[in-house]
CSV table of C-alpha atoms in Angstrom, one decimal:
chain,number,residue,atom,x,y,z
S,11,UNK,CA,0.0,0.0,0.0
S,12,UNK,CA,2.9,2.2,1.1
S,13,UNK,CA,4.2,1.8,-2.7
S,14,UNK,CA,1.2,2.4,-4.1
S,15,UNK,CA,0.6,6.3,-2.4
S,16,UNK,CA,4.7,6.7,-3.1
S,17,UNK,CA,4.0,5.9,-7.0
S,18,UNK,CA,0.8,7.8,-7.0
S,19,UNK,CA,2.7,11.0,-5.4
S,20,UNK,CA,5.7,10.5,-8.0
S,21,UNK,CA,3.6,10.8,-11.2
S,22,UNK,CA,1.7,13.5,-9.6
S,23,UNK,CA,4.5,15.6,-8.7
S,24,UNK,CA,6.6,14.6,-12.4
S,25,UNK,CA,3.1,15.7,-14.6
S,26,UNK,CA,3.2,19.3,-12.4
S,27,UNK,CA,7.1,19.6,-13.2
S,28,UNK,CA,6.4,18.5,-17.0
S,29,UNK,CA,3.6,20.9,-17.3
S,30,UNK,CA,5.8,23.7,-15.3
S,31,UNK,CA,8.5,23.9,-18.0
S,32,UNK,CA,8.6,26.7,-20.3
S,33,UNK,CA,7.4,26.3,-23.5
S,34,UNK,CA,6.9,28.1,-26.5
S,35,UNK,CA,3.8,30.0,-28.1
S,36,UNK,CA,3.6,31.1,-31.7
S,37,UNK,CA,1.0,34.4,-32.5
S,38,UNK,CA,0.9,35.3,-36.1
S,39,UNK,CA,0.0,38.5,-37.5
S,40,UNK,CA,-3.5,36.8,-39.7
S,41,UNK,CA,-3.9,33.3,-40.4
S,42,UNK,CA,-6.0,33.6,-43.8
S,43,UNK,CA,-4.7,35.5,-47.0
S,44,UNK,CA,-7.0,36.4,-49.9
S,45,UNK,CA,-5.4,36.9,-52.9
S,46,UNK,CA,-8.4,38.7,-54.1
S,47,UNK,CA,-9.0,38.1,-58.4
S,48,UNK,CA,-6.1,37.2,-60.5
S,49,UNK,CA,-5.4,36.5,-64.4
S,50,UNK,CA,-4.9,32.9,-65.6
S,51,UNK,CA,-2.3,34.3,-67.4
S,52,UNK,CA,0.0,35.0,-64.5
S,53,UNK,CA,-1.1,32.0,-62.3
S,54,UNK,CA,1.7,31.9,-59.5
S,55,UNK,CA,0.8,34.5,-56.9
S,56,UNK,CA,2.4,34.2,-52.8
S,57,UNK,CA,2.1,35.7,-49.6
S,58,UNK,CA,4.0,35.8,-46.0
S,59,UNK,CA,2.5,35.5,-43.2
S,60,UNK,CA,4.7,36.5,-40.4
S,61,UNK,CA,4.8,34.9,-36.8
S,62,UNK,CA,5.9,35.7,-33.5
S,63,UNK,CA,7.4,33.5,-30.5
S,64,UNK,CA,5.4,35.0,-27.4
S,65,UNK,CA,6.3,32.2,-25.5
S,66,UNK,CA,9.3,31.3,-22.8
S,67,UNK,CA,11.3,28.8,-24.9
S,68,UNK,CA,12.8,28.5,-28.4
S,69,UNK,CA,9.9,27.9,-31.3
S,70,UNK,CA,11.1,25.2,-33.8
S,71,UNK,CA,8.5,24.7,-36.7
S,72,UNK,CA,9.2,21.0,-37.7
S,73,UNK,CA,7.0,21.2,-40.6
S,74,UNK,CA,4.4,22.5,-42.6
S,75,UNK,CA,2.5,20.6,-45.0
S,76,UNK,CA,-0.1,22.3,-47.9
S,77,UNK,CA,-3.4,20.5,-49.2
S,78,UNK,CA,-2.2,19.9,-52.0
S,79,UNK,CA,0.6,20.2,-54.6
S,80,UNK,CA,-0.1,23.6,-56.4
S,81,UNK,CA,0.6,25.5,-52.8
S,82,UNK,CA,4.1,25.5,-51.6
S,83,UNK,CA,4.8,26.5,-47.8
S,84,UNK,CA,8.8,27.6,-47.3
S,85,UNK,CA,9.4,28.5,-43.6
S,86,UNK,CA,12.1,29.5,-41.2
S,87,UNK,CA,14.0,26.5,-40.5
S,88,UNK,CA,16.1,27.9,-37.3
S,89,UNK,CA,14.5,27.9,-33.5
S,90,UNK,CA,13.1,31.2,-33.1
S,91,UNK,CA,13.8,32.6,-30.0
S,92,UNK,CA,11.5,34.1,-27.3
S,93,UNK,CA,10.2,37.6,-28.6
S,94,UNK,CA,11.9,37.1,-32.3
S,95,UNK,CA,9.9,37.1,-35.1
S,96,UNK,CA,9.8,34.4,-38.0
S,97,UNK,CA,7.8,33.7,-41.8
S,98,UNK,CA,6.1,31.0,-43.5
S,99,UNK,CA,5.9,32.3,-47.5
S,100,UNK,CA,3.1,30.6,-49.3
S,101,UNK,CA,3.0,30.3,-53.1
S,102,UNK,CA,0.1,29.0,-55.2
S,103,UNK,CA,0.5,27.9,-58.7
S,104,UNK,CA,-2.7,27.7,-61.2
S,105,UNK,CA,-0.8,26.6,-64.0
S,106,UNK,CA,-3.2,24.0,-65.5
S,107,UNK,CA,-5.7,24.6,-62.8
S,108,UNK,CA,-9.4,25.3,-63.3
S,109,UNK,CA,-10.4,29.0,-63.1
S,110,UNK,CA,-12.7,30.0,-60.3
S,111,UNK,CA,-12.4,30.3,-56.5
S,112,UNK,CA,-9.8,28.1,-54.9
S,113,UNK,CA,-9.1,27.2,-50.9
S,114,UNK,CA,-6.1,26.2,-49.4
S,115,UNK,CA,-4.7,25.3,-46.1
S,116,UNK,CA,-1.0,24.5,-44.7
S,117,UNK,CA,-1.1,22.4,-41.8
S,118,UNK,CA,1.8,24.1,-39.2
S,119,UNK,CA,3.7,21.5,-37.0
S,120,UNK,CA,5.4,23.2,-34.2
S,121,UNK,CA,6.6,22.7,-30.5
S,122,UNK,CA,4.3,25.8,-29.7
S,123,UNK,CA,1.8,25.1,-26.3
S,124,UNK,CA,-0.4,25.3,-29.7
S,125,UNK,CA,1.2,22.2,-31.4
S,126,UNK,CA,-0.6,22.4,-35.0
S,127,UNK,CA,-2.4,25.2,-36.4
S,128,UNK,CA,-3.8,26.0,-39.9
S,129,UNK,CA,-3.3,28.6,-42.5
S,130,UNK,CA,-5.5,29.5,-45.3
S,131,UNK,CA,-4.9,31.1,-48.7
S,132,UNK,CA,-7.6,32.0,-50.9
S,133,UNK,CA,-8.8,33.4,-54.3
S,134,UNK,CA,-10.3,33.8,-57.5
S,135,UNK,CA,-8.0,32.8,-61.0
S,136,UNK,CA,-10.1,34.1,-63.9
S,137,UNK,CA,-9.6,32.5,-67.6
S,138,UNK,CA,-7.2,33.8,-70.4
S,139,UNK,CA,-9.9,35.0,-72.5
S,140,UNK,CA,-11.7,37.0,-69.6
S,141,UNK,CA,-11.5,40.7,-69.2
């Protein structure tokens, strides 16, 4: 029994230390971008969204992964230190794609108190021949 309350009190004591530790937290400027209307005839357009670490420990973005292959996320790949900014740059490509209104999200993995989080780019691609 005596074992049993000194286990109990161990785990109860090492989850307030683990949850005590400093961690990071990641605030970005907006989380959704509209392109607003653009020409088929120039199809690539990006944005940056820009972050900050408001948190107590080094932010490390381990990765960030698009919904699909016409949007391409590059971000900063060094820890970003408490109070230091950082950017994730998002390009979309409508070479070959439909015209009309399009939706797209990055998926964010980080070691923020936040762990994933989602960004959104948006907008309208109108046809060659439309004026």
């Amino acid at each position: 029994m005596k074992k049993l309350v000194f286990y109990m009190l161990m785990m109860v004591l090492s989850i307030s230390y683990a949850s005590a530790q400093a961690k990071a937290d990641i605030k970005f400027d907006k989380t959704t971008h509209d392109f607003g209307t653009f020409s088929e005839n120039n199809p690539i357009v990006s944005c940056t969204f820009t972050f900050k670490n408001i948190g107590d420990a080094p932010l490390v973005i381990h990765q960030a992964v698009a919904s699909c292959g016409c949007t391409v996320p590059e971000y900063t790949q060094e820890p970003i230190l408490p109070g230091k900014s950082g950017t994730v740059k998002v390009t979309y490509n409508g070479t070959g794609k439909y015209p009309g209104h399009f939706k797209k999200s990055i998926t964010l993995r980080t070691n923020a108190k936040t762990e994933m989080m989602r960004l959104f780019v948006e907008g309208d691609m109108t046809a060659k021949d439309a004026k």
